[in-house]
Structures are given as structure tokens and as C-alpha cells.
PDB file of C-alpha atoms in Angstrom:
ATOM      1  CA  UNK A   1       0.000   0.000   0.000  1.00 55.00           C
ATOM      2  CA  UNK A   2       1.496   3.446  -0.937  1.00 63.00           C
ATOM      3  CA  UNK A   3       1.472   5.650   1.141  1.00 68.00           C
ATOM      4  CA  UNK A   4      -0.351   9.181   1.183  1.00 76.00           C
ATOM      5  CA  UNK A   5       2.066  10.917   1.649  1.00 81.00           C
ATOM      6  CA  UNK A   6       4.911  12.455  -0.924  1.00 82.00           C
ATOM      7  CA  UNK A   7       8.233  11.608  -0.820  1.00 86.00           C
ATOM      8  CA  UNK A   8       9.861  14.799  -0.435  1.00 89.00           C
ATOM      9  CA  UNK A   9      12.565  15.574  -3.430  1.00 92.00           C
ATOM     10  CA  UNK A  10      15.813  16.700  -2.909  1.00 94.00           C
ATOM     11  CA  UNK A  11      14.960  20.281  -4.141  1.00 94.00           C
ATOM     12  CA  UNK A  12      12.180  20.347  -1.654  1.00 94.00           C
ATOM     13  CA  UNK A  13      14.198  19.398   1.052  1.00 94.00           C
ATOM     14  CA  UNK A  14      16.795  21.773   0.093  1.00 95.00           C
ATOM     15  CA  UNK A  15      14.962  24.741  -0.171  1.00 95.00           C
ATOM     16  CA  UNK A  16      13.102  24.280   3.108  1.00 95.00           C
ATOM     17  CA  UNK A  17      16.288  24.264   5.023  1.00 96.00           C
ATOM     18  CA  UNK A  18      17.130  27.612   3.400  1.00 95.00           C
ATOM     19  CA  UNK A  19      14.350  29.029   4.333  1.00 95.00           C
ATOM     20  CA  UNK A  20      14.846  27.602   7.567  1.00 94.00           C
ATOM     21  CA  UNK A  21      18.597  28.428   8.064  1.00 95.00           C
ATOM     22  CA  UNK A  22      17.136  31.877   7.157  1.00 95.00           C
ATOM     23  CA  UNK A  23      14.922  32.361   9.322  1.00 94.00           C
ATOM     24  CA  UNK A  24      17.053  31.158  12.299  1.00 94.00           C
ATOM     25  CA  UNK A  25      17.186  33.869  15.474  1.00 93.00           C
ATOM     26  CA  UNK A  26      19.120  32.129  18.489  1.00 93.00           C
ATOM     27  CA  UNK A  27      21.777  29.234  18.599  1.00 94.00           C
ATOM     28  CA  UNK A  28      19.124  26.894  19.866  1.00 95.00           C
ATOM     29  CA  UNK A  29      17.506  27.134  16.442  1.00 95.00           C
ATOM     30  CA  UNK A  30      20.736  27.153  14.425  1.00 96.00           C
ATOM     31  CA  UNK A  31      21.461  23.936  16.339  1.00 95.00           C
ATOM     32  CA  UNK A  32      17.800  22.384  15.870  1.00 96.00           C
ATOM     33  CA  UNK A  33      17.413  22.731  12.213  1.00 96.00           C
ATOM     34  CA  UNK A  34      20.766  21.358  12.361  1.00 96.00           C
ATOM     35  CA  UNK A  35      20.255  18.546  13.758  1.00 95.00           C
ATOM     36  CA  UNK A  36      17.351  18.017  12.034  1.00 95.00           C
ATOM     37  CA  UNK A  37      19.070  18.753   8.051  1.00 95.00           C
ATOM     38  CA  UNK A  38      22.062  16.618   9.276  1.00 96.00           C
ATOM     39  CA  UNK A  39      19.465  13.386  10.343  1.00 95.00           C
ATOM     40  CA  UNK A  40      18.517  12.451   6.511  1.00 93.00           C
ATOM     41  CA  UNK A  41      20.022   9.920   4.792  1.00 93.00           C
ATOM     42  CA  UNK A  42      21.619  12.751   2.658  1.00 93.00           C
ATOM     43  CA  UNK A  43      24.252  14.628   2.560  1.00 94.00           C
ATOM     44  CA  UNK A  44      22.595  18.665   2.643  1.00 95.00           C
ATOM     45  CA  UNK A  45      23.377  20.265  -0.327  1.00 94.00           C
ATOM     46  CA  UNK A  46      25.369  23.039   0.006  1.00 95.00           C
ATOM     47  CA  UNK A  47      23.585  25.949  -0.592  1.00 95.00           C
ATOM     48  CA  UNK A  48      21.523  24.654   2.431  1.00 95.00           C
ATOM     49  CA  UNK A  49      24.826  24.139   4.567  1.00 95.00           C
ATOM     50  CA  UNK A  50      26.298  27.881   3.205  1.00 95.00           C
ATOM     51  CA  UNK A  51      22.763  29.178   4.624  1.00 95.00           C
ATOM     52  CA  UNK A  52      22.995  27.115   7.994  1.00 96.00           C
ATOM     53  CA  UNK A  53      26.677  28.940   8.148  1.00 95.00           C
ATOM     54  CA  UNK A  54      25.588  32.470   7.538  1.00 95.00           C
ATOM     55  CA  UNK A  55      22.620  31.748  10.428  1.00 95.00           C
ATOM     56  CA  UNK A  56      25.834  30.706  12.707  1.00 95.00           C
ATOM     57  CA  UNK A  57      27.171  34.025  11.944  1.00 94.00           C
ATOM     58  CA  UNK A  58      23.990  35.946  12.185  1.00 94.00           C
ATOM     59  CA  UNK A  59      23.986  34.888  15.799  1.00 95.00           C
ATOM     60  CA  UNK A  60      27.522  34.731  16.336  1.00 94.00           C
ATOM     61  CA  UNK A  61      28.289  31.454  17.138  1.00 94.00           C
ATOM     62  CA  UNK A  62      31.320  30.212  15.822  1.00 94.00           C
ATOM     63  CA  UNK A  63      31.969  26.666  17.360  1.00 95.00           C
ATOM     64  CA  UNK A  64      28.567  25.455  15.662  1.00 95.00           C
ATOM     65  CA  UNK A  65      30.114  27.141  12.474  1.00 95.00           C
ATOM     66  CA  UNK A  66      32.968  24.947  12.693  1.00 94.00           C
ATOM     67  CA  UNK A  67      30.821  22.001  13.586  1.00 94.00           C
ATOM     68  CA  UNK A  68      28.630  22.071  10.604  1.00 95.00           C
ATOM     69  CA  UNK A  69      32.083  21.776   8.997  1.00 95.00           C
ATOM     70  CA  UNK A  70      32.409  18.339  10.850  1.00 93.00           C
ATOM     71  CA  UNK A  71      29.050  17.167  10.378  1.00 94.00           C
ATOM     72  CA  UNK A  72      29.836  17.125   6.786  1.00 95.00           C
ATOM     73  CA  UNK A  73      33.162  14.970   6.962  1.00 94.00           C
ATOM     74  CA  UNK A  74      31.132  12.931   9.325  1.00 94.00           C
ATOM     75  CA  UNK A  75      28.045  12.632   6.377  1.00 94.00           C
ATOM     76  CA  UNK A  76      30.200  12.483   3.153  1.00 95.00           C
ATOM     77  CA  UNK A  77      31.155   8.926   1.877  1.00 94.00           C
ATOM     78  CA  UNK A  78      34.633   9.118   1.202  1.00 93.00           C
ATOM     79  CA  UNK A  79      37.487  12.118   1.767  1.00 93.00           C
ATOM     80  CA  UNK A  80      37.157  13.082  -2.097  1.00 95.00           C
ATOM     81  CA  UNK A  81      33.428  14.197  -1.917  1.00 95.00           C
ATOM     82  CA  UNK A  82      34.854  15.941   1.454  1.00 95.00           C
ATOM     83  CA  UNK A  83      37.030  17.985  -0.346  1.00 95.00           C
ATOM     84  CA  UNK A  84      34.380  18.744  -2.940  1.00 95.00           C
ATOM     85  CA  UNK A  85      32.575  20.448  -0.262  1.00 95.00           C
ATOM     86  CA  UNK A  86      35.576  22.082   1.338  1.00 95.00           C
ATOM     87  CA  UNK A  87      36.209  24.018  -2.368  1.00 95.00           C
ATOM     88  CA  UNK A  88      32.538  24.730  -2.603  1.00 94.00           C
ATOM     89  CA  UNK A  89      32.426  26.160   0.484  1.00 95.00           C
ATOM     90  CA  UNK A  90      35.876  27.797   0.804  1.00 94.00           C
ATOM     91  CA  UNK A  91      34.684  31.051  -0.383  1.00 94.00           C
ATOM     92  CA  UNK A  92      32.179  31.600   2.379  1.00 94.00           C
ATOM     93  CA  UNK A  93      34.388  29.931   5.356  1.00 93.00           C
ATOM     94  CA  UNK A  94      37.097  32.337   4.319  1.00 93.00           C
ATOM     95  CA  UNK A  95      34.829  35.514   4.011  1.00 93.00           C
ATOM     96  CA  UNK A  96      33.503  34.606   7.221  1.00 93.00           C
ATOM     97  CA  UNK A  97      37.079  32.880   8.767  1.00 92.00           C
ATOM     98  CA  UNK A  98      35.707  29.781  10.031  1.00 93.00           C
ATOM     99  CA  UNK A  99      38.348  27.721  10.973  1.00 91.00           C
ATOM    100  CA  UNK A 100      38.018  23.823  10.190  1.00 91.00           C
ATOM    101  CA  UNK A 101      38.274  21.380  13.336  1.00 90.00           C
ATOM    102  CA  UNK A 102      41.227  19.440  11.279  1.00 88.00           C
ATOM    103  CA  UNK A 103      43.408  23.127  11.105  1.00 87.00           C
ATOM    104  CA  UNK A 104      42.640  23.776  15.306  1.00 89.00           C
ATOM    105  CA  UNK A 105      43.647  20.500  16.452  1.00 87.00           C
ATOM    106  CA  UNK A 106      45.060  18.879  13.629  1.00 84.00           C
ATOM    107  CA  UNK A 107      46.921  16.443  15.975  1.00 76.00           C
ATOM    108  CA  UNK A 108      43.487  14.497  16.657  1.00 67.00           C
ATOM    109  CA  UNK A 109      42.299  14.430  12.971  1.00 52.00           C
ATOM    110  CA  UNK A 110      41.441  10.702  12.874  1.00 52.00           C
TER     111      UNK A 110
ATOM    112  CA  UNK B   1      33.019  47.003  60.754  1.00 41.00           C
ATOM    113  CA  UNK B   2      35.985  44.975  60.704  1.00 49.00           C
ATOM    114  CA  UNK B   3      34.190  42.864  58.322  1.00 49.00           C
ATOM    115  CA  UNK B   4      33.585  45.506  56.008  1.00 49.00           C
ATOM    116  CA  UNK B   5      37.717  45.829  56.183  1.00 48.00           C
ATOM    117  CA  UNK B   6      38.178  42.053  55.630  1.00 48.00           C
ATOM    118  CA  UNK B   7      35.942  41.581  52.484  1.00 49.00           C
ATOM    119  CA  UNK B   8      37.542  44.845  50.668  1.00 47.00           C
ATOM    120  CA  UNK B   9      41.009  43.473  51.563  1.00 44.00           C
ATOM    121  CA  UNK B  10      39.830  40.022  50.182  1.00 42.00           C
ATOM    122  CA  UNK B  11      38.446  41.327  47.116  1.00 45.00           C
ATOM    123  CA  UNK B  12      41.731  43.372  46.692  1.00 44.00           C
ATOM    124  CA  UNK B  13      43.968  40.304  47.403  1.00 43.00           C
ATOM    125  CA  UNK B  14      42.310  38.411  44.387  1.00 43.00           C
ATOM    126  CA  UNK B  15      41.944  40.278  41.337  1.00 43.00           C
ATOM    127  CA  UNK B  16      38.385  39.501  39.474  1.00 43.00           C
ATOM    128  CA  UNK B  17      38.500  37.254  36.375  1.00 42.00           C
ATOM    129  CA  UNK B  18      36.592  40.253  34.790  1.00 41.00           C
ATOM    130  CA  UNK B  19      39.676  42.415  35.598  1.00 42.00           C
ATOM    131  CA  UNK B  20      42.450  39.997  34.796  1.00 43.00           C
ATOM    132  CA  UNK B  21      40.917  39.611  31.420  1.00 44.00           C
ATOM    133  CA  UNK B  22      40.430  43.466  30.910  1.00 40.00           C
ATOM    134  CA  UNK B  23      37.964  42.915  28.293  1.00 39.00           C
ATOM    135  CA  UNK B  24      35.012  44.862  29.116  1.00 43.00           C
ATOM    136  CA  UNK B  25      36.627  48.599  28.504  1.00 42.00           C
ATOM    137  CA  UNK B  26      37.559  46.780  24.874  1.00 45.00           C
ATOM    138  CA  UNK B  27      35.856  43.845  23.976  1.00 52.00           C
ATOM    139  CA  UNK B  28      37.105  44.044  20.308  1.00 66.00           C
ATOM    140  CA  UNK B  29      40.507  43.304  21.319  1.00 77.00           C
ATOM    141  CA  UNK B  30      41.735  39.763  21.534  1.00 78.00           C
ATOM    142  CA  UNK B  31      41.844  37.573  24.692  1.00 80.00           C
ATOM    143  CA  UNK B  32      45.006  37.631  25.757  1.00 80.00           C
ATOM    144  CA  UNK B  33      47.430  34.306  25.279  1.00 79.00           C
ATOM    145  CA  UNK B  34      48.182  33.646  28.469  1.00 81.00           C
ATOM    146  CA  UNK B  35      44.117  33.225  29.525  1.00 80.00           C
ATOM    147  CA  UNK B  36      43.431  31.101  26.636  1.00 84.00           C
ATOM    148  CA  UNK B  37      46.640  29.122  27.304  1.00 82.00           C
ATOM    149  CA  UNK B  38      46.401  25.304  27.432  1.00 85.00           C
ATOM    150  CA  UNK B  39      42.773  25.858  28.160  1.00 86.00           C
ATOM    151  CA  UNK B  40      41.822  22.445  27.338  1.00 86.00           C
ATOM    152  CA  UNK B  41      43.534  21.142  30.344  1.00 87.00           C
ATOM    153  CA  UNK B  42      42.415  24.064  32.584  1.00 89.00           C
ATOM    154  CA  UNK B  43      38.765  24.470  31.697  1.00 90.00           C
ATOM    155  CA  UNK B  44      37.326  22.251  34.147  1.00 88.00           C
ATOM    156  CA  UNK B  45      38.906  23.325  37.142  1.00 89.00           C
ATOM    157  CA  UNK B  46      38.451  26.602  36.311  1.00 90.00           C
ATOM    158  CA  UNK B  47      36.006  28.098  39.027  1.00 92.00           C
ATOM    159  CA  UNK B  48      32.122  28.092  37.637  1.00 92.00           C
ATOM    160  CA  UNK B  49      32.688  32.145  37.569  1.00 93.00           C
ATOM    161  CA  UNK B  50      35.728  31.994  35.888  1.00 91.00           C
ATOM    162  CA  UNK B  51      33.838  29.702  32.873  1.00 92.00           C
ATOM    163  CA  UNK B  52      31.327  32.219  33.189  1.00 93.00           C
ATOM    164  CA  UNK B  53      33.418  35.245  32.197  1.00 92.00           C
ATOM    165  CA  UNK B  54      35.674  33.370  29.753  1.00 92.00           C
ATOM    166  CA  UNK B  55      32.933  32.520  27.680  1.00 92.00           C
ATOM    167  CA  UNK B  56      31.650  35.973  27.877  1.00 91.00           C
ATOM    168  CA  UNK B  57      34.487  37.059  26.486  1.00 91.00           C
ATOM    169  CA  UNK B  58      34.651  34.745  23.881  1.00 91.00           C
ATOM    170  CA  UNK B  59      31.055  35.305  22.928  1.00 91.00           C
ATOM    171  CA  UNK B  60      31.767  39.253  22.944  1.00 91.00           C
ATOM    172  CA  UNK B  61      34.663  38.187  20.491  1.00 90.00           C
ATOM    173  CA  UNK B  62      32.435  36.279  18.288  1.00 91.00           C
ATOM    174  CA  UNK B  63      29.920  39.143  18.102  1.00 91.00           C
ATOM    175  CA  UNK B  64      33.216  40.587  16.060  1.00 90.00           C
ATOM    176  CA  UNK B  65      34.654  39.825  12.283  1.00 91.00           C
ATOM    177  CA  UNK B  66      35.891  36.106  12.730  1.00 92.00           C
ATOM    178  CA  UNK B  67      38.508  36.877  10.465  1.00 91.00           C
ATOM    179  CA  UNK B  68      40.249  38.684  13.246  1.00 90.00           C
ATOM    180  CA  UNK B  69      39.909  36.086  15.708  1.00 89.00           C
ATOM    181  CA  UNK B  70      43.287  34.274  16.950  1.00 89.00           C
ATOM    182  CA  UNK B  71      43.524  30.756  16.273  1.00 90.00           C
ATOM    183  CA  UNK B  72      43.917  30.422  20.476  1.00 90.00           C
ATOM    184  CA  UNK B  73      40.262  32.449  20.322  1.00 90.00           C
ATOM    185  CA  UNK B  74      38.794  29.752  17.880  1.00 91.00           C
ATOM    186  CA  UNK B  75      40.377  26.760  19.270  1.00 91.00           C
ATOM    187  CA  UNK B  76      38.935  28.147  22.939  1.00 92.00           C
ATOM    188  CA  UNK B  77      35.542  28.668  21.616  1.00 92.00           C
ATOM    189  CA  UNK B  78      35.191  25.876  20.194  1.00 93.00           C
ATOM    190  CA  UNK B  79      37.137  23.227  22.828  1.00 92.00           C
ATOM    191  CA  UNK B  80      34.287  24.776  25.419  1.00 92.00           C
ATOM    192  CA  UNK B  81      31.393  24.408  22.926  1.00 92.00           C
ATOM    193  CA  UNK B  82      32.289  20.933  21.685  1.00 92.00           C
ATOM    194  CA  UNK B  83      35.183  19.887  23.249  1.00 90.00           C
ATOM    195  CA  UNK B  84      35.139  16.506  25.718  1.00 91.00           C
ATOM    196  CA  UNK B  85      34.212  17.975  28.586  1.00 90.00           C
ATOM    197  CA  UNK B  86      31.251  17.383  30.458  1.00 88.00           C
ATOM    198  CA  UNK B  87      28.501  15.884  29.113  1.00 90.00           C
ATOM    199  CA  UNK B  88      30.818  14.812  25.711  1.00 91.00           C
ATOM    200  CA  UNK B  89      33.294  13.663  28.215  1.00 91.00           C
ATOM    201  CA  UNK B  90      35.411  10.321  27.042  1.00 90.00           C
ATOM    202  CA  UNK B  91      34.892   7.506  28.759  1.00 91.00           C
ATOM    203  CA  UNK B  92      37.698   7.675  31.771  1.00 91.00           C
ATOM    204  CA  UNK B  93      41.041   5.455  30.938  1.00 92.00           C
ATOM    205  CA  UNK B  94      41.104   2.015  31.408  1.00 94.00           C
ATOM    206  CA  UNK B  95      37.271   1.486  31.168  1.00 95.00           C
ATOM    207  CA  UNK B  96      37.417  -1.586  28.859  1.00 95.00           C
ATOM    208  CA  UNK B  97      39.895  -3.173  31.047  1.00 96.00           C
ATOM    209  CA  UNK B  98      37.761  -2.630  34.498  1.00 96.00           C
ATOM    210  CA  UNK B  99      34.228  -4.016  32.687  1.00 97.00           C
ATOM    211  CA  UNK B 100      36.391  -7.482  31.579  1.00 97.00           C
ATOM    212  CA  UNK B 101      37.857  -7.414  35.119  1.00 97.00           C
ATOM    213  CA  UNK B 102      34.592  -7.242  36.913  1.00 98.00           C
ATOM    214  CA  UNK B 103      33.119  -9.653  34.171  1.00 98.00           C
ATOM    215  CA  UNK B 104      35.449 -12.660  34.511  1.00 98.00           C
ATOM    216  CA  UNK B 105      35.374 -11.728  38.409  1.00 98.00           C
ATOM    217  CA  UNK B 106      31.830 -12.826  38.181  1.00 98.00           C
ATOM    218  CA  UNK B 107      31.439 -15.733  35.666  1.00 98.00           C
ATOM    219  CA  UNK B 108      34.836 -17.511  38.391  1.00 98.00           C
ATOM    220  CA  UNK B 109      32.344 -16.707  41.244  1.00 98.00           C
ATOM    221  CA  UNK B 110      29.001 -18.152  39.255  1.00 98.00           C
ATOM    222  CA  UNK B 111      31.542 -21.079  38.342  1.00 98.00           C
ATOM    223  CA  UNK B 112      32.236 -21.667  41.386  1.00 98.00           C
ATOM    224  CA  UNK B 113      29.109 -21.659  43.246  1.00 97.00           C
ATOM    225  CA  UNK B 114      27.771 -24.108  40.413  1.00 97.00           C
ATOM    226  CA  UNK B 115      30.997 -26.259  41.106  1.00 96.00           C
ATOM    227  CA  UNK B 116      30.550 -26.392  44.395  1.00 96.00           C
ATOM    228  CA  UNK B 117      26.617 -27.005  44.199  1.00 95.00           C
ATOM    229  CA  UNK B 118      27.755 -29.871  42.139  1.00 94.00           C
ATOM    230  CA  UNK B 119      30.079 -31.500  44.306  1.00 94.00           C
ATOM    231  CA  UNK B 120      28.082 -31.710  47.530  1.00 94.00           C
ATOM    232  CA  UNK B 121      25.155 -32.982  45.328  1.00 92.00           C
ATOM    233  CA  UNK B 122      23.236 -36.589  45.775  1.00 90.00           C
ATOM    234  CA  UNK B 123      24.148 -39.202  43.344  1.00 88.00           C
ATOM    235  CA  UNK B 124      21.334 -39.283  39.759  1.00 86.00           C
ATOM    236  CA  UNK B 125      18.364 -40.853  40.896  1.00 89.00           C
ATOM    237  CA  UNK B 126      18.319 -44.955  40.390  1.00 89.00           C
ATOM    238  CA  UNK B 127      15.462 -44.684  37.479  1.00 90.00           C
ATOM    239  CA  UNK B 128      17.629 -42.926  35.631  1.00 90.00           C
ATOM    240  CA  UNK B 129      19.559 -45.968  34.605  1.00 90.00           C
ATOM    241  CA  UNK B 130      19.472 -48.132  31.229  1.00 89.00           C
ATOM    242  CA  UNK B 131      18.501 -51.578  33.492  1.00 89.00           C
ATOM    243  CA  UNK B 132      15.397 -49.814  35.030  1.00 90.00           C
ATOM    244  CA  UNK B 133      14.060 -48.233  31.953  1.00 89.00           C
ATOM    245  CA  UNK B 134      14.235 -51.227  30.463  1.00 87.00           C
ATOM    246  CA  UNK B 135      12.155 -52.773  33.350  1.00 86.00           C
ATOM    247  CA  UNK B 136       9.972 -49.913  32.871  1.00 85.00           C
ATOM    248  CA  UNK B 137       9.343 -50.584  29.501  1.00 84.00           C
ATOM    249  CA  UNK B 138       9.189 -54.895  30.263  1.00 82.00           C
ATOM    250  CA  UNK B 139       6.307 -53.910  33.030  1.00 81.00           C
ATOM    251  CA  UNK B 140       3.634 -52.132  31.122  1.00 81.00           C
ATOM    252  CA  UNK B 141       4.073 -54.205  28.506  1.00 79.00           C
ATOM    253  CA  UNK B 142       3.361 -57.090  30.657  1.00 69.00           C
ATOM    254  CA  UNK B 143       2.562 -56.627  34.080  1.00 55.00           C
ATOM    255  CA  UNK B 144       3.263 -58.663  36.937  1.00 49.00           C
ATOM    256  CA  UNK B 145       0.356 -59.040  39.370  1.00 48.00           C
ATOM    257  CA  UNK B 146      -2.769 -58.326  40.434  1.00 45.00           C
ATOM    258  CA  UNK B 147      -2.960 -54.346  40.956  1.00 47.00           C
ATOM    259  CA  UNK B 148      -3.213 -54.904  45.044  1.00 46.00           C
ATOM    260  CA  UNK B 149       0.045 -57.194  45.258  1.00 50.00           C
ATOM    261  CA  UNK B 150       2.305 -55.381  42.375  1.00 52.00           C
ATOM    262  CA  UNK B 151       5.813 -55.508  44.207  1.00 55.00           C
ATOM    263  CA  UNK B 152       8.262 -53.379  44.202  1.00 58.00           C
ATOM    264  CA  UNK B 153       9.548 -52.163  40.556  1.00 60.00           C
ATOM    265  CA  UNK B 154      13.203 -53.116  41.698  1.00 58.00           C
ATOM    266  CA  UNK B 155      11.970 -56.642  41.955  1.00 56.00           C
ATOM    267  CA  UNK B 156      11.592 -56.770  38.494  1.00 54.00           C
ATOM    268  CA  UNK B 157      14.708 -55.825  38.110  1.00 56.00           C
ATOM    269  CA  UNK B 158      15.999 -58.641  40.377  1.00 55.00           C
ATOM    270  CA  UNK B 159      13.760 -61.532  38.746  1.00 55.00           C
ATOM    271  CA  UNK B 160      13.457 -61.101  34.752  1.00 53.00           C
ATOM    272  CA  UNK B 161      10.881 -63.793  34.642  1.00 54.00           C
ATOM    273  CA  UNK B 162       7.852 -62.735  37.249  1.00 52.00           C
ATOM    274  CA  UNK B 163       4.558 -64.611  36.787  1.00 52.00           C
ATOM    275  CA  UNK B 164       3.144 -62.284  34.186  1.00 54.00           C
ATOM    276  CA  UNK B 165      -0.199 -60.793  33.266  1.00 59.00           C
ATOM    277  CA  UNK B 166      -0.373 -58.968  30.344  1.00 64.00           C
ATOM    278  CA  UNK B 167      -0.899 -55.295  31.015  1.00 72.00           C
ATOM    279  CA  UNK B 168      -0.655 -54.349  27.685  1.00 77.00           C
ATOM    280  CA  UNK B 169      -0.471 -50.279  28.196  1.00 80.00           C
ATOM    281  CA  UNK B 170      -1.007 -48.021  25.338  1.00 81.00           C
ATOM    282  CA  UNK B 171      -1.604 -51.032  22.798  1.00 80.00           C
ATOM    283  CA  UNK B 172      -2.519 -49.002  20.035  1.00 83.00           C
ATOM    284  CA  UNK B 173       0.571 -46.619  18.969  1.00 83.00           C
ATOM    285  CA  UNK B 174       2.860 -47.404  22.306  1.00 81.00           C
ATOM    286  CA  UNK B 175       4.748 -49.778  24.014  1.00 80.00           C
ATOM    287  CA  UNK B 176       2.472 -52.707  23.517  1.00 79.00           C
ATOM    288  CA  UNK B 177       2.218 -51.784  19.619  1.00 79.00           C
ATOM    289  CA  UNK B 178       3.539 -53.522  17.298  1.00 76.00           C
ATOM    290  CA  UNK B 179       5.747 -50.348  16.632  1.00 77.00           C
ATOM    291  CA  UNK B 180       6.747 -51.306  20.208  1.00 75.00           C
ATOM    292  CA  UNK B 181       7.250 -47.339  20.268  1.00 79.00           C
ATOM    293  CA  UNK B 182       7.734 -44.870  23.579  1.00 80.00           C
ATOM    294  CA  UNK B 183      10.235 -47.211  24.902  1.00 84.00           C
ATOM    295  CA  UNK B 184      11.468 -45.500  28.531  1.00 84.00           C
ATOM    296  CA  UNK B 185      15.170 -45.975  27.908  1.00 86.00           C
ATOM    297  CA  UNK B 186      17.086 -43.189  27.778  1.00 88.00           C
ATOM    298  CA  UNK B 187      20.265 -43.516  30.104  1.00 87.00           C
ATOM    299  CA  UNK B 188      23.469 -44.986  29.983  1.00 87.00           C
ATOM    300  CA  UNK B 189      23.453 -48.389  31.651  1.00 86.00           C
ATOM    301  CA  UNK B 190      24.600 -48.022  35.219  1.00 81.00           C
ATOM    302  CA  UNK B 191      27.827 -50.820  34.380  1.00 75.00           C
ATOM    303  CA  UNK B 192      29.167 -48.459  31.423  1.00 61.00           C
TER     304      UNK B 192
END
């Protein structure tokens, strides 16, 4: 029996987190929807991610910054599609200087 | 009035956390090296004050350009948001090692409680031998007497050839089938 619900798409997913990440006020928020985005079985795309990083800097709160950074390496299949992101997003992380986990304590980057 | 003395000199004799970090005449200035210094080791003995204005500071810093954060800044800010402390605390050292510890501790106790239950236990009962099942079986095919003077099973055992008078239990699919099936035996013969 199907059910009657949609499957949501990709797209759909992606742009709700947008407007989500956009909408975010406080760090409990920020950390919610993150949560939340980083729970599918999917890897969020990263205009969603580049949104959820620009809500950490709307309310100033730069560990979860470099932690969305970490949820990705933890999400991501291999190191290559990693990297992928890294370069997508190295514009942003340098205009707002977010730091990666692997350049603060590179001595425990497993 | 004396005590009005004694607190002033105690608050002189220990400079504030707020004053030793001189941050809140210039919060856009970075948090000094020395505070921020090895503050993964430090953090949780620092006093719950101490925490309190430290991360103040930091989240007065944050409110800045993170460009012009120090790496000591980021690394603090984000050791105390997400570093293993706390609640994300390892596990403490040598964990694994105590839980196999305890573990074999108590499967030699359980062993030896069952050992010892079995040593100072009575012998298997006597039906639980090849020679009386096989009586067992022998009697309800044919029985011995008259219900009112049927001896003693182990006198079967003693005389194979009682007068007999055919009991004949469970003729149809048992023991007095011709399948001769639900025989009793089941245990090694007591001479093995």
C-alpha cells in the first residue's frame, strides 16, 4: 500500500532548510534545524549548509560554524566528496574565517 | 566594621577574572594568550565564575569579524562548545579493562558456586539408569500381578521372569504396539 504521503525531493528538502537556516534567530535554532538537516540519509546540499553557516554568523556562534564543517566529513562517503565540499564552500568559510576542526587540532584528525 | 575591612582586603587580594581579562573597557581586542593558554587542560577546574566570564568574552569576540579572531580564540571557543568535557566527556582510561575485570570476576564466582553445588550434590536418581528403563518398559508391557500385590519395581529388576499378566499399556501406537514405540530408555546403563 502506498502511502499518502509524498516523498519529499531533494529540491524540496533543500529549499526548506534555506528558508529555515534563514529564518534562524538564536543558537538553539541554528542547532535544531541542524540537527534536524544533518538526520537524513543525505548529505545537505550546500547551498543549504552555506545558509545554515551564515545563520551561525547571524547569531555569532562560531563553534557550531565549525561544527557544521564536521558534520559534513562525518556525512560524506569518502574524503574526495569531502574535499568537494571544502572548495565549494571555501569562499564563504574564508569571508567569514571559520576555521576547520582538522586546522585547530590537527593532531586528533582521525 | 571589621568585616567591612576584611571583604575589601579580600576582594583586593584576588583580582576579578573580569579584571584579569580586561575585556570589558575593549571587547574588540583579543583575549590575551596567556588566559586562553592550554585551556583544554584548565577548563574544568576553572572556578564556575571563571567559565562564566571566559565565555563571555569569547562570545563578545564572536559578536566581532571572525577573520580577526586568533587561532587560540577559535580553538577556545570551540574546545568549550564541543570539546570533551562534560557531558561529551570520554569515557575515563582504562574502562574496557575494568568491565572485563569485573566480568570474569563474576562468571569464576558463578563457576564456582555451580561447582561447588555440584560436588556436595546426591548421586542421579536410580530410574535414571538403562537396566530400570528397560524394566519400565518390560512392566507395562506385561505386568506382573494383580494391581493390590504389584511388588516393588526393583523386583523386576531382580527376577526377569515374574509370573506375568499382560498389562498391555497403550496397545494401540505405544509400548504394547507392534511399533513397540515410547520405549522408557534413555540412560546410559549403570555398568558403562
Amino acid at each position: 500500500m502506498r502511502s499518502e504521503h509524498s516523498e519529499e525531493s531533494f529540491e524540496e528538502f533543500s529549499a526548506r532548510y534555506e528558508k529555515e537556516f534563514d529564518g534562524v534567530q538564536d543558537v538553539f535554532e541554528l542547532q535544531r534545524n541542524l540537527n534536524n538537516a544533518f538526520a537524513y540519509d543525505l548529505v545537505p546540499s550546500p547551498s543549504v549548509l552555506s545558509a545554515a553557516l551564515r545563520a551561525a554568523r547571524r547569531v555569532n556562534d562560531f563553534p557550531t560554524a565549525v561544527r557544521v564543517f564536521e558534520g559534513i566529513k562525518a556525512k560524506v562517503e569518502n574524503t574526495g566528496q569531502y574535499q568537494q565540499y571544502l572548495d565549494e564552500l571555501k569562499p564563504l568559510r574564508e569571508e567569514l574565517g571559520i576555521a576547520l576542526k582538522e586546522d585547530l587540532y590537527p593532531e586528533e584528525t582521525n | 566594621m571589621s568585616a567591612i575591612i576584611r571583604n575589601s582586603l579580600v576582594r583586593a587580594a584576588r583580582p576579578s577574572a573580569t579584571a584579569a581579562l580586561g575585556y570589558r573597557a575593549a571587547s574588540t581586542h583579543a583575549i590575551s594568550n596567556p588566559t586562553l593558554a592550554n585551556i583544554e587542560k584548565r577548563w574544568e577546574g576553572l572556578p564556575m565564575q571563571e567559565q562564566a566570564e571566559l565565555w563571555m568574552a569569547l562570545r563578545d569576540r564572536m559578536k566581532e569579524n571572525w577573520t580577526e579572531m586568533t587561532i587560540q580564540e577559535k580553538k577556545a571557543a570551540y574546545w568549550i562548545a564541543f570539546g570533551p568535557h562534560g557531558p561529551r566527556s570520554l569515557p575515563p582510561p582504562g574502562e574496557t579493562q575494568k568491565v572485563v575485570l569485573y566480568t570474569v570476576i563474576g562468571l569464576v564466582a558463578s563457576f564456582v558456586i555451580f561447582a561447588s553445588m555440584r560436588m556436595f550434590a546426591k548421586p542421579p536418581p536410580a530410574t535414571m539408569t538403562k537396566e530400570w528403563q528397560e524394566a519400565t518398559d518390560e512392566f507395562l508391557k506385561v505386568s506382573t500381578l494383580s494391581r493390590r500385590r504389584r511388588p516393588p519395581l526393583l523386583s523386576v529388576v531382580a527376577n526377569p521372569h515374574p509370573p506375568l499378566q499382560a498389562q498391555k499399556s497403550d496397545p494401540l501406537t505405544g509400548i504394547s504396539s507392534e511399533s513397540r514405540a515410547g520405549s522408557h530408555v534413555q540412560s546410559p546403563s549403570s555398568k558403562a
